[in-house]
Coordinates of N, CA and C and ligand atoms in Angstrom, one line a residue:
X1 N 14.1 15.3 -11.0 CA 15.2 16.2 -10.7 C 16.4 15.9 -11.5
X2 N 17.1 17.0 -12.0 CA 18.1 16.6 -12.6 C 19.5 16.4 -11.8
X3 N 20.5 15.9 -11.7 CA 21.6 15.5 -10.9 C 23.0 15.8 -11.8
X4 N 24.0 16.6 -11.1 CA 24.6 16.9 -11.9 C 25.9 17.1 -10.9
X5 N 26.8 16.2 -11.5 CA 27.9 15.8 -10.5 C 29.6 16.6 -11.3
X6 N 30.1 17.5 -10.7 CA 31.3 18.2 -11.4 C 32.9 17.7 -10.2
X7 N 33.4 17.1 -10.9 CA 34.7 16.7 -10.7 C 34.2 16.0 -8.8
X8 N 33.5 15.1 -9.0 CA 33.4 14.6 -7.7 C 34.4 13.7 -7.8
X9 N 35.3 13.8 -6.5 CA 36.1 13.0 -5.7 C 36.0 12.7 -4.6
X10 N 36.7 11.3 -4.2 CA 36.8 11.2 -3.3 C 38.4 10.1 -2.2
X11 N 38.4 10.6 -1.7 CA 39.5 10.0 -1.0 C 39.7 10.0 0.5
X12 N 40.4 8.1 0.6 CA 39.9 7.6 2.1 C 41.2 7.7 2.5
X13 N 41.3 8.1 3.6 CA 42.4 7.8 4.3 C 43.9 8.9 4.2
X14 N 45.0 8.5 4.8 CA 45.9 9.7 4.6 C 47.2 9.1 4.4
X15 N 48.3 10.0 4.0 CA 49.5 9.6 3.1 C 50.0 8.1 2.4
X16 N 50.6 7.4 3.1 CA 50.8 5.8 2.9 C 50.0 5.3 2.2
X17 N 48.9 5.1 2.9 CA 47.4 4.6 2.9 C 46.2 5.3 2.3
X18 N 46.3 6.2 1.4 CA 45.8 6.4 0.8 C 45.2 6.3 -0.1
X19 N 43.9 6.3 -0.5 CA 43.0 5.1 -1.1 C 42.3 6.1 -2.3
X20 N 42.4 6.6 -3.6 CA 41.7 7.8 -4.3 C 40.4 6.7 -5.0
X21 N 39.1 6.9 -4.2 CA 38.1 5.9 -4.5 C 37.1 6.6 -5.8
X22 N 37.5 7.5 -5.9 CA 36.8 8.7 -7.0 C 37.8 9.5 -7.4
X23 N 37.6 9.3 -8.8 CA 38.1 10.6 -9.7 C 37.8 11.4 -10.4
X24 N 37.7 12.5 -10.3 CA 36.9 13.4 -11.0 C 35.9 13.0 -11.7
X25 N 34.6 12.5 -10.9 CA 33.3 12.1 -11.7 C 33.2 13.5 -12.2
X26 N 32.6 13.3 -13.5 CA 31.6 14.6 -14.1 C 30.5 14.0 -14.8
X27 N 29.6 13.8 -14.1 CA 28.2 13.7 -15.2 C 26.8 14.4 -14.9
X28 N 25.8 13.9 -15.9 CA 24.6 14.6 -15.0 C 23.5 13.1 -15.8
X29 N 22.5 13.4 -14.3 CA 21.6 12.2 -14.4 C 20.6 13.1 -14.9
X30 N 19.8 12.8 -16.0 CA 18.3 13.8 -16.0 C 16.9 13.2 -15.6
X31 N 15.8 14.2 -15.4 CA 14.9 13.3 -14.7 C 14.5 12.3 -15.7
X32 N 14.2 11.1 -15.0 CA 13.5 9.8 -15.6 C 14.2 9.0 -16.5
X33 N 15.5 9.3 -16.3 CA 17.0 8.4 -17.0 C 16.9 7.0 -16.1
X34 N 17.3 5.9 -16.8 CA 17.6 4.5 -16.6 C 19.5 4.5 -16.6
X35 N 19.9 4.3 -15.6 CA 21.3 4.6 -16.1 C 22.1 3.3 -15.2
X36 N 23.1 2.5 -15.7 CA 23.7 1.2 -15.3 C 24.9 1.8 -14.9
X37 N 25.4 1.4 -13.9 CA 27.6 1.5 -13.4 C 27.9 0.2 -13.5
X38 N 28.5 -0.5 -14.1 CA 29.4 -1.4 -13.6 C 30.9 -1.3 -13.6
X39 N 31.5 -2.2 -13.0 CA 33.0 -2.1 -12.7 C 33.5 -2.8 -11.9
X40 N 34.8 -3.3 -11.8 CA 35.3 -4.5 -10.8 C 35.2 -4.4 -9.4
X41 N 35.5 -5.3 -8.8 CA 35.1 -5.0 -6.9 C 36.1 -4.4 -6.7
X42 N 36.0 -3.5 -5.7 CA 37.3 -2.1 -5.2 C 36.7 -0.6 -6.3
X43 N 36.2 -0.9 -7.5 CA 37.0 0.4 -8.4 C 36.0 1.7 -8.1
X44 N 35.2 1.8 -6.7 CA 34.3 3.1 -6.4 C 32.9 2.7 -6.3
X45 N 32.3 2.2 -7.0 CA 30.7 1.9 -7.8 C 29.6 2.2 -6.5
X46 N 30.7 1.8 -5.1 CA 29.3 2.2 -3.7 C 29.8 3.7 -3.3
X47 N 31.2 3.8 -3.5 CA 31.4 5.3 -3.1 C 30.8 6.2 -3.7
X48 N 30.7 6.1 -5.0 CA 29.9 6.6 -6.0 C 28.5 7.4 -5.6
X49 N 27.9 5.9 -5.5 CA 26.3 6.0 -5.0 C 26.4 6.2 -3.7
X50 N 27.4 6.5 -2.6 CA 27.3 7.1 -1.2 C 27.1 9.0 -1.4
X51 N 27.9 9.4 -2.5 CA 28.1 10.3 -2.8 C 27.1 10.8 -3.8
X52 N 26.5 10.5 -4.6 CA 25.3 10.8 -5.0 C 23.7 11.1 -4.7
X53 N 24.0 10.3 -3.6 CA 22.9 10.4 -2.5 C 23.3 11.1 -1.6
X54 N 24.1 11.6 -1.9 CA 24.2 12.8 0.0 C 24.6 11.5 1.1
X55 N 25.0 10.6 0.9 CA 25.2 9.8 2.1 C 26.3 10.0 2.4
X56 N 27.4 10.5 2.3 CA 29.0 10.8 2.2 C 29.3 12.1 1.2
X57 N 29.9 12.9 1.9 CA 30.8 14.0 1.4 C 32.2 13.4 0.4
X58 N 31.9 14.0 -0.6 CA 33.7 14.2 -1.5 C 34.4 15.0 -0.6
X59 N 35.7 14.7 -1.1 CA 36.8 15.5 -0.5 C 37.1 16.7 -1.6
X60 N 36.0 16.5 -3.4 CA 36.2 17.4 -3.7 C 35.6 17.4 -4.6
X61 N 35.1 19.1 -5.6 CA 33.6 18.6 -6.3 C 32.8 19.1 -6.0
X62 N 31.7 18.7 -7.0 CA 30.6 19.2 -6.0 C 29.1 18.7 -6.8
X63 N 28.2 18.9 -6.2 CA 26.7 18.7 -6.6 C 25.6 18.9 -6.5
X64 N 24.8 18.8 -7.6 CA 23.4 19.6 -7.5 C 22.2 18.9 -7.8
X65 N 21.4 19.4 -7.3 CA 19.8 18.4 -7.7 C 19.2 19.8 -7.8
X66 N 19.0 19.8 -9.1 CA 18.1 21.1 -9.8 C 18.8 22.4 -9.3
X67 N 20.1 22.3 -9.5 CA 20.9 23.3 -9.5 C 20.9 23.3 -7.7
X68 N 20.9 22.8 -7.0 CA 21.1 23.3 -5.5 C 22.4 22.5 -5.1
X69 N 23.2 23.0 -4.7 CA 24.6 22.3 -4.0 C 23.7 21.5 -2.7
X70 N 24.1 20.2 -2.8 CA 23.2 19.3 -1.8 C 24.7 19.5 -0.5
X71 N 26.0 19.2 -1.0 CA 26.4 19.6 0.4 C 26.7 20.6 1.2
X72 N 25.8 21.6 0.7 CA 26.1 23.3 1.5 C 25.1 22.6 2.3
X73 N 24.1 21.8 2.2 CA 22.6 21.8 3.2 C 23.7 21.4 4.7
X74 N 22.8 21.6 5.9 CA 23.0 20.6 7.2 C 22.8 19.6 6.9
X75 N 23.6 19.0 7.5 CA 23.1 17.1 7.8 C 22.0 17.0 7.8
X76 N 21.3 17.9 8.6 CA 19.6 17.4 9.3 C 19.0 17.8 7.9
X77 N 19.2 18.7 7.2 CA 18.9 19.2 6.0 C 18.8 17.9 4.8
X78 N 19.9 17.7 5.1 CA 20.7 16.3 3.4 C 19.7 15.6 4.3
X79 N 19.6 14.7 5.2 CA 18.8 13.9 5.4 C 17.6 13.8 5.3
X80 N 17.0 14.8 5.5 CA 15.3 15.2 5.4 C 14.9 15.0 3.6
X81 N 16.3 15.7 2.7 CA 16.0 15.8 1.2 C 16.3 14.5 1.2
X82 N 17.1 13.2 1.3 CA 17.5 11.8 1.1 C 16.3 11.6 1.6
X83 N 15.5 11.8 2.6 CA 14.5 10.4 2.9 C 13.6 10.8 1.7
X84 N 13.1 11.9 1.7 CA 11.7 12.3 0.5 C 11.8 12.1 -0.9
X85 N 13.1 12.3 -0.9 CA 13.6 12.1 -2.3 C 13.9 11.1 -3.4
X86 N 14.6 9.9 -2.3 CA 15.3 9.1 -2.9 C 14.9 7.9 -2.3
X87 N 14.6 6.8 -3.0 CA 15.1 5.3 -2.5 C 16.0 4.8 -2.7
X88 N 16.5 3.6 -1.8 CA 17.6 3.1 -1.6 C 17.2 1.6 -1.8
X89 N 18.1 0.6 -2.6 CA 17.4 -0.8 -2.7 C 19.3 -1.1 -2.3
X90 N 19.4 -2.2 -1.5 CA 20.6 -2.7 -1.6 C 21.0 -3.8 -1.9
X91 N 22.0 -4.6 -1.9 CA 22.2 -6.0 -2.2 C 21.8 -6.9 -0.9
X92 N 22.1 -6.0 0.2 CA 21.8 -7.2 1.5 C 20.3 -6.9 1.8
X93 N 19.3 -6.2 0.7 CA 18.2 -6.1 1.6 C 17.7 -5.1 2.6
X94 N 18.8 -5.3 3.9 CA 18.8 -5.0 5.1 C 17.4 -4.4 5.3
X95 N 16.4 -5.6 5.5 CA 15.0 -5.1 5.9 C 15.9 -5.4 7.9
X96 N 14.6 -4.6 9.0 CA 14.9 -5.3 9.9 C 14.0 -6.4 10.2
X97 N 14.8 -7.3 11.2 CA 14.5 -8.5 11.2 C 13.0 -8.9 12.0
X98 N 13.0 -8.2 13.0 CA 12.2 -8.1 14.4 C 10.9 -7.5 13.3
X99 N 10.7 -7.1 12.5 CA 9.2 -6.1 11.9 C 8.7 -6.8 11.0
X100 N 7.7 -6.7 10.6 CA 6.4 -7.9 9.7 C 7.1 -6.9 8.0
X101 N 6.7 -7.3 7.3 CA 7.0 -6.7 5.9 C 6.6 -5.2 5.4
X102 N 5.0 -5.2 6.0 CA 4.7 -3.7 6.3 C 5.2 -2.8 7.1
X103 N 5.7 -3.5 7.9 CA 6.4 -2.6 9.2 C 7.4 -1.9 8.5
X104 N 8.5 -3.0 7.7 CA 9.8 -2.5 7.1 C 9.4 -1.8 5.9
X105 N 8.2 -1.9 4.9 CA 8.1 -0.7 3.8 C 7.8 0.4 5.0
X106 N 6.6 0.6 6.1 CA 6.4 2.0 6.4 C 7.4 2.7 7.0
X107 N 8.6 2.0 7.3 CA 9.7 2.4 8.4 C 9.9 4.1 7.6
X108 N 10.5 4.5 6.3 CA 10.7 5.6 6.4 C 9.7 6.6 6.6
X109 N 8.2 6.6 6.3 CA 7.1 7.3 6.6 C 7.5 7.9 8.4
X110 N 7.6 6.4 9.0 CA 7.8 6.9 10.9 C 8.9 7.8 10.8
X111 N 9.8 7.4 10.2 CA 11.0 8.0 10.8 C 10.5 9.9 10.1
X112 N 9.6 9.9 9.0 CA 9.4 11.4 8.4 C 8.4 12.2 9.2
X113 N 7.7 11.0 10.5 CA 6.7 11.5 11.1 C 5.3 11.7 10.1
X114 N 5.3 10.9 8.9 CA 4.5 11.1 8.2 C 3.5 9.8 8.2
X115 N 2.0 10.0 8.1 CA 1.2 9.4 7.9 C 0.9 8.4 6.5
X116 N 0.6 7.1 6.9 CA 1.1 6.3 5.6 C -0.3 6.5 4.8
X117 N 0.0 6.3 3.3 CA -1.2 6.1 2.2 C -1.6 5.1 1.8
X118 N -2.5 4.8 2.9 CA -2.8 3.2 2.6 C -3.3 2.3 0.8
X119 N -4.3 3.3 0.6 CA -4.2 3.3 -0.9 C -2.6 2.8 -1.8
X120 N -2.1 3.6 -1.5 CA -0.5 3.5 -2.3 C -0.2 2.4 -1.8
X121 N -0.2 2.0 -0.4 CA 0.5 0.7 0.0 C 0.2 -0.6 -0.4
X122 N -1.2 -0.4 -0.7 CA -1.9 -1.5 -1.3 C -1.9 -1.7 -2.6
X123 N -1.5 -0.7 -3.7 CA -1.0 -0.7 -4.6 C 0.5 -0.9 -4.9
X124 N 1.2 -0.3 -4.2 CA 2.4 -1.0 -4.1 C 2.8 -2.4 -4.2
X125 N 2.3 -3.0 -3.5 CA 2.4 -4.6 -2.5 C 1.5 -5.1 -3.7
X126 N 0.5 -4.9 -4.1 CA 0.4 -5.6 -5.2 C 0.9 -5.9 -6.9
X127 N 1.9 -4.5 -6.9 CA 2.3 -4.5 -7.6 C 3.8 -5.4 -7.9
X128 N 4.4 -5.2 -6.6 CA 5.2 -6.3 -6.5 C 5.1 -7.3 -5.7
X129 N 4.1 -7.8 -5.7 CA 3.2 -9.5 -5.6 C 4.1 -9.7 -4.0
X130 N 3.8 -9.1 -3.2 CA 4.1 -8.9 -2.0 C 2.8 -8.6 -0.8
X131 N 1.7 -8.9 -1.8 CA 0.2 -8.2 -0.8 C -0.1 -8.7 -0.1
X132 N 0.4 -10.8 0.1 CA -0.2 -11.6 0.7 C 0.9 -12.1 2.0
X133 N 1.7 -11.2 1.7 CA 3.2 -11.3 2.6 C 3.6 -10.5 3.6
X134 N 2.4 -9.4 3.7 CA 2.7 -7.9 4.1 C 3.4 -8.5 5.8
X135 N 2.6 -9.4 6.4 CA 2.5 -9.9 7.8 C 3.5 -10.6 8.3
X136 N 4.3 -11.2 7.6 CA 5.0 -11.7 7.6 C 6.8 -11.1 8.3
X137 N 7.4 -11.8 8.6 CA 8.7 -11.5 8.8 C 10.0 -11.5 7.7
X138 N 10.9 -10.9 7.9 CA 11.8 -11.1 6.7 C 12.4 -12.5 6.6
X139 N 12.1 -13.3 7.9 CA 13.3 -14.8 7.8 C 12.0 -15.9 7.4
X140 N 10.5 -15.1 6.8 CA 9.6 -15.9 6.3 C 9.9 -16.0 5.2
X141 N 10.5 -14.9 4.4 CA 10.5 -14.8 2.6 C 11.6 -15.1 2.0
X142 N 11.4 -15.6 0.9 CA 12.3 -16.0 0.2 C 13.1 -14.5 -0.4
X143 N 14.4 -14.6 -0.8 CA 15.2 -13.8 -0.8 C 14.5 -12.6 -2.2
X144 N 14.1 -12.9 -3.5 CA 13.3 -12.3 -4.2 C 12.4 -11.5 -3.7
X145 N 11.2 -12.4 -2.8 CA 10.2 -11.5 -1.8 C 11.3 -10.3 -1.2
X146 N 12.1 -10.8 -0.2 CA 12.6 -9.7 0.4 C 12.8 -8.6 -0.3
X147 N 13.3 -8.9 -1.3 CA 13.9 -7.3 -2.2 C 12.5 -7.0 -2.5
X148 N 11.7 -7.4 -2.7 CA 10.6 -6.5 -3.4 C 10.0 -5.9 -2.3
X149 N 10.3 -6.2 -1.0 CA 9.5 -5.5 0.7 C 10.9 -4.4 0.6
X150 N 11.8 -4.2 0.2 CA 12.4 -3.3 -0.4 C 12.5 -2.4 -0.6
X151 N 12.1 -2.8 -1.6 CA 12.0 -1.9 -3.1 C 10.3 -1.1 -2.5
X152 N 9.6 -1.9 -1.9 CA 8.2 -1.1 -1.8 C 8.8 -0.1 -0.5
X153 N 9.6 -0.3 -0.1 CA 10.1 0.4 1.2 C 10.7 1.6 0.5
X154 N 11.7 1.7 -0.6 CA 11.9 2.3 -1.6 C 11.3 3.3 -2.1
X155 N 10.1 3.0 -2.2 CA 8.8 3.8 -3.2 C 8.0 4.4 -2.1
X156 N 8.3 4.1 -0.9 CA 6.8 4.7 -0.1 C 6.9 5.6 0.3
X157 N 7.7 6.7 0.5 CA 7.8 8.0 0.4 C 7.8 8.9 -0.6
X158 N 7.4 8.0 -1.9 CA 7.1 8.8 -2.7 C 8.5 9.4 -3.9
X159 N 9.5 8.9 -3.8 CA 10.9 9.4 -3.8 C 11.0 9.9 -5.7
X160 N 11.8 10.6 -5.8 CA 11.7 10.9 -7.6 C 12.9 9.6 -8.0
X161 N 14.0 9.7 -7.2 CA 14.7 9.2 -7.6 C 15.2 7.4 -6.7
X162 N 15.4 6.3 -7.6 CA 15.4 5.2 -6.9 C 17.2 4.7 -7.5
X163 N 18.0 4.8 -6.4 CA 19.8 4.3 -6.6 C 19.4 2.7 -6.2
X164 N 19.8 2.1 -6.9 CA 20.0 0.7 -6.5 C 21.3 0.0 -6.3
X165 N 22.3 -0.3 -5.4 CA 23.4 -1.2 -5.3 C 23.5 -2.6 -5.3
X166 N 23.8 -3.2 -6.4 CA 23.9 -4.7 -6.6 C 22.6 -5.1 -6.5
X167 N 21.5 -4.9 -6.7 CA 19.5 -5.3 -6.2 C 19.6 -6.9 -6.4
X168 N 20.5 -7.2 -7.3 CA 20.2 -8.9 -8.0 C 21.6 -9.9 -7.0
X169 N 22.4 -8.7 -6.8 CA 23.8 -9.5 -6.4 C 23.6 -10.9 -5.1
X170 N 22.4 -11.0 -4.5 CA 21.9 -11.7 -3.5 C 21.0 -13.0 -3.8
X171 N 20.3 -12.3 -5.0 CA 19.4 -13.8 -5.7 C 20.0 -14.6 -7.1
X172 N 19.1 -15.6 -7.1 CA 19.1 -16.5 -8.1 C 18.8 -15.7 -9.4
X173 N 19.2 -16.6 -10.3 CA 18.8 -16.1 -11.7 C 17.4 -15.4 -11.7
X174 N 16.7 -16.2 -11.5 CA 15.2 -16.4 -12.1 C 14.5 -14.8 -10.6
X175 N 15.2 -15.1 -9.6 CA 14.6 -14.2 -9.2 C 15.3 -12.5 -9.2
X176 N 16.6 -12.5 -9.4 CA 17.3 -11.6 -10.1 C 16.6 -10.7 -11.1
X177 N 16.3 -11.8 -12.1 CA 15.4 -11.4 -13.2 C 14.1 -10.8 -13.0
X178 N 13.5 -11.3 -12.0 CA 12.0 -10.4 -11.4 C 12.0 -9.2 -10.9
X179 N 13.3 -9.3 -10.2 CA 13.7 -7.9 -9.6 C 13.7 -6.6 -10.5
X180 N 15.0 -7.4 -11.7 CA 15.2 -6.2 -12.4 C 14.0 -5.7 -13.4
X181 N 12.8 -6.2 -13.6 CA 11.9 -6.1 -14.7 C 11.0 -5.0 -13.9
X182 N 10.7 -5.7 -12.4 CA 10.0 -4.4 -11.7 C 10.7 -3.7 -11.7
X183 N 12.2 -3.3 -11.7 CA 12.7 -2.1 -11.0 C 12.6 -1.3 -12.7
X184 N 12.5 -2.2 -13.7 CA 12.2 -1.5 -15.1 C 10.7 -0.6 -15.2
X185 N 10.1 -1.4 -14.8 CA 8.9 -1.1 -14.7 C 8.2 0.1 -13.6
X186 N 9.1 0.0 -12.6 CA 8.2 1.7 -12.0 C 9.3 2.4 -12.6
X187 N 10.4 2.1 -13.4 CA 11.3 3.5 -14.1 C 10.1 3.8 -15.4
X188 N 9.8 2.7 -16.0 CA 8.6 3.1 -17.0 C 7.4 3.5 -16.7
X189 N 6.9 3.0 -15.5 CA 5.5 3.8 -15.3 C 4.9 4.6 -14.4
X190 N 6.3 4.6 -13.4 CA 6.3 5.6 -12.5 C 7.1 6.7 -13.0
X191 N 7.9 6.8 -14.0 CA 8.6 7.7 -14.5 C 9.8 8.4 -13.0
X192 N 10.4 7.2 -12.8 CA 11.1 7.3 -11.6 C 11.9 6.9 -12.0
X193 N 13.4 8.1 -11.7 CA 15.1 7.9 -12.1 C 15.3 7.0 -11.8
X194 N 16.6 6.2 -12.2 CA 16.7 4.9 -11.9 C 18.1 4.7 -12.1
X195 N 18.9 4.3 -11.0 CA 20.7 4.6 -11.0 C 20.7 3.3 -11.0
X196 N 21.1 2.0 -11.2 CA 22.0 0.8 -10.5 C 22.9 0.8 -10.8
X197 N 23.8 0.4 -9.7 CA 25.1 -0.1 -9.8 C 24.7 -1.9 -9.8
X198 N 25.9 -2.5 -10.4 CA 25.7 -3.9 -11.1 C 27.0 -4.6 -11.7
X199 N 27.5 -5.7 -11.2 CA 28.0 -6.8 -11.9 C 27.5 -7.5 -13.0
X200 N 26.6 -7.3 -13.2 CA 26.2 -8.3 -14.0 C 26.1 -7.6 -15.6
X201 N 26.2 -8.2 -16.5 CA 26.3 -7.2 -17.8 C 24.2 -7.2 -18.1
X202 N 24.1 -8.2 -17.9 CA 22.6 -8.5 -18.8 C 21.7 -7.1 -17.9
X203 N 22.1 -7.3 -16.5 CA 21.7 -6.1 -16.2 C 21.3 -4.6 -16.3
X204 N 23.2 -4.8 -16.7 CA 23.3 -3.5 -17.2 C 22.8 -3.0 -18.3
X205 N 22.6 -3.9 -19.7 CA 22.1 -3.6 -20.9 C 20.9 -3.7 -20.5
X206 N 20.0 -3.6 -19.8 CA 18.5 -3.0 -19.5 C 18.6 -1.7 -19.3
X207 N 19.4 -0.9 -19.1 CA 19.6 0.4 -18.4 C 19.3 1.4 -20.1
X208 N 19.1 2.9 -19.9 CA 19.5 3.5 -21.5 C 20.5 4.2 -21.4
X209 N 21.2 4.2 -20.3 CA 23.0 4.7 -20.6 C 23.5 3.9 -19.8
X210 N 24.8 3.6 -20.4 CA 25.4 2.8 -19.7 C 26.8 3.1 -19.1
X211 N 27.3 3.0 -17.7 CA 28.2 3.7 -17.7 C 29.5 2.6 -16.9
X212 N 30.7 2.9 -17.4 CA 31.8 2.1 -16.3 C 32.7 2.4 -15.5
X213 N 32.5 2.1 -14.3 CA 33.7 2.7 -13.4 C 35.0 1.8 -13.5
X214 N 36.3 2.2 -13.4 CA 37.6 1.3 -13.5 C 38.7 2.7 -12.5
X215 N 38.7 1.8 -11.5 CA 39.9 2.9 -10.4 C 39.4 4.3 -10.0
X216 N 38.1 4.0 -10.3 CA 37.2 5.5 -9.6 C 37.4 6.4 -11.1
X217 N 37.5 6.2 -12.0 CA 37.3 7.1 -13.0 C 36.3 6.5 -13.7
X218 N 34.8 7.4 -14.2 CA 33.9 6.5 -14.7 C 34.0 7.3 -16.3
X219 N 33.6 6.3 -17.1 CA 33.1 7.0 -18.8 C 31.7 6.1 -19.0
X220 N 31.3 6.8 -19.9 CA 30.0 6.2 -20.4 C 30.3 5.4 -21.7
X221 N 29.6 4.3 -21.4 CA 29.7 3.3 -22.8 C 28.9 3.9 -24.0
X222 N 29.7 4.1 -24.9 CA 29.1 4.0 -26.3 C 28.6 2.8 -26.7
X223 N 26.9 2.6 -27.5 CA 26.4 1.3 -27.8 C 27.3 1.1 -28.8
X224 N 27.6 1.8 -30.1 CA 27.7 1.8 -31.2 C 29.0 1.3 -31.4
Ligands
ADP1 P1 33.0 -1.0 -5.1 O1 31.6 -0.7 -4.6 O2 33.1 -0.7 -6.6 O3 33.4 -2.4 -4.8 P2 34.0 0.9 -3.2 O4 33.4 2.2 -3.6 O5 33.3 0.2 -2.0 O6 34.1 -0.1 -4.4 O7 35.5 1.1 -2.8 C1 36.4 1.8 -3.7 C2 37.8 1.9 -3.0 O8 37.8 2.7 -1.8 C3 38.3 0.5 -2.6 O9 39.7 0.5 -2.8 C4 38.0 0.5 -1.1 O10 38.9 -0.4 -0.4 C5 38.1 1.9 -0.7 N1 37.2 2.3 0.4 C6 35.9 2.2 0.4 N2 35.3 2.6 1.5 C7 36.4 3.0 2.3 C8 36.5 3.5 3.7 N3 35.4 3.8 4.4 N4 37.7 3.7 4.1 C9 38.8 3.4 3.4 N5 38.8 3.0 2.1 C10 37.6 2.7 1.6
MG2 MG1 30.2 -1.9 -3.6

C-alpha cells in the first residue's frame, strides 16, 4: 500500500500549554520501502507513528493508504483496517503477561475473530527461533526472545505494513542487532513496508530512506 501523508499536524493541548508535536509532515511511504525516523526525545517520532497508523487523529492534514482518507473511516472502521493491515512492534514489547508466547502472537487473530494458520505460525516461530518458546510465558524470555513473540505477533495477521517504535531501545547490543536483521529480513523477503522509528544511528543506516524529525518538522536525509 502506498501511504501518503499531506501537511499532517498535530497539536496537544490548549493556549499556554500548548504543545505543536507535528508540523506539517508531507511525505509518502511506497509499498515495500525500508524507511528510518530518528530524532531527539520530545521532537514527535511516536506522535508521528500514532498518526500514521490511524492510532490518533491530526488536528490537521490528512491521509491516505491507496488514496483512501483513513480518517473519514469510523473508529470501528480505522480499527478493523489497523488490525489487518498493520503491525505494531514496540520498545516495551508489551506482550501480556498472564499468556504463553503463542497466546500473545495469536492475540490479534481473537480479537479479528479469525481462525489462526497454523502452517504460518510454525513458520513464523521458526523463523524467528522462537518455535521452542511458543509455551512459555513472557517473564520466561529473555528480552530479545520477547521482541521476536512480537514481532511474530506483528506478522500474524498477515499485515502489508510493519511501524516499529524504538524495537532495539529495550535490548542489549548483540540482541538489538538480531532484532534489527529479522526485521530487515521479512522487509526483504516478505516484501513488507517497514517504518522504524529509532535512536540509534547504526539502525537507522539499515533503512533505504532515511528520515529526521527535529520539533515535529521532519526532512529526509540526503546520503550524498
Ligand atoms: P518522541 O516520540 O519523539 O519522544 P512524542 O511524539 O512522544 O516524541 O512527543 C512530541 C511532543 O508532544 C513532546 O513535547 C511531548 O511532550 C508532547 N506530547 C506527546 N503526547 C502528548 C499528549 N498526549 N499530551 C500532551 N502532549 C503530548
Ligand atoms: Mg517516542
Amino acid at each position: 500500500m502506498k501511504i501518503e501523508a499531506k501537511e499532517l499536524s498535530k497539536v496537544y493541548g490548549k493556549g499556554e500549554s500548548q504543545v505543536m508535536a507535528l508540523n506539517r509532515v508531507s511525505f509518502q511511504i511506497m509499498p515495500g520501502d525500508f524507511i528510518s525516523i530518528t530524532g531527539p526525545s520530545g521532537s514527535g517520532k511516536s506522535t508521528l507513528l500514532h498518526l500514521l497508523s490511524g492510532l490518533d487523529e491530526p488536528t490537521g492534514g490528512c491521509l491516505t493508504y491507496d488514496g483512501k482518507e483513513i480518517y473519514s473511516f469510523s473508529d470501528q472502521e480505522r480499527s478493523a483496517f489497523r488490525r489487518r493491515s498493520i503491525g505494531f512492534v514496540f520498545q516495551q514489547f508489551h506482550l501480556l503477561p498472564v499468556l504463553t508466547a503463542q497466546e500473545n502472537i495469536l492475540m490479534p487473530l481473537l480479537l479479528d475473530k479469525k481462525q489462526p494458520d497454523e502452517t504460518y505460525l510454525k513458520q513464523l516461530s521458526q523463523m524467528l527461533g522462537i518455535d521452542s518458546r511458543l509455551s512459555h510465558l513472557p517473564h520466561e524470555l529473555s528480552g530479545g526472545q520477547q521482541q521476536r513473540v512480537a514481532i511474530a505477533r506483528a506478522l500474524i495477521a498477515k499485515p502489508d505494513i510493519i511501524f516499529a517504535d524504538e524495537p532495539t531501545g529495550n535490548l542489549d547490543t548483540k540482541s538489538g542487532r538480531e532484532v534489527m536483521e529479522l526485521l530487515r529480513a521479512i522487509h526483504e523477503k516478505m516484501g513488507k513496508t517497514l517504518v522504524v522509528i529509532t535512536h540509534d544511528n547504526r539502525v537507522a543506516g539499515m533503512a533505504d530512506r532515511r528520515f529526521s524529525i527535529v520539533d515535529g518538522v521532519l526532512t529526509e536525509v540526503d546520503e550524498r
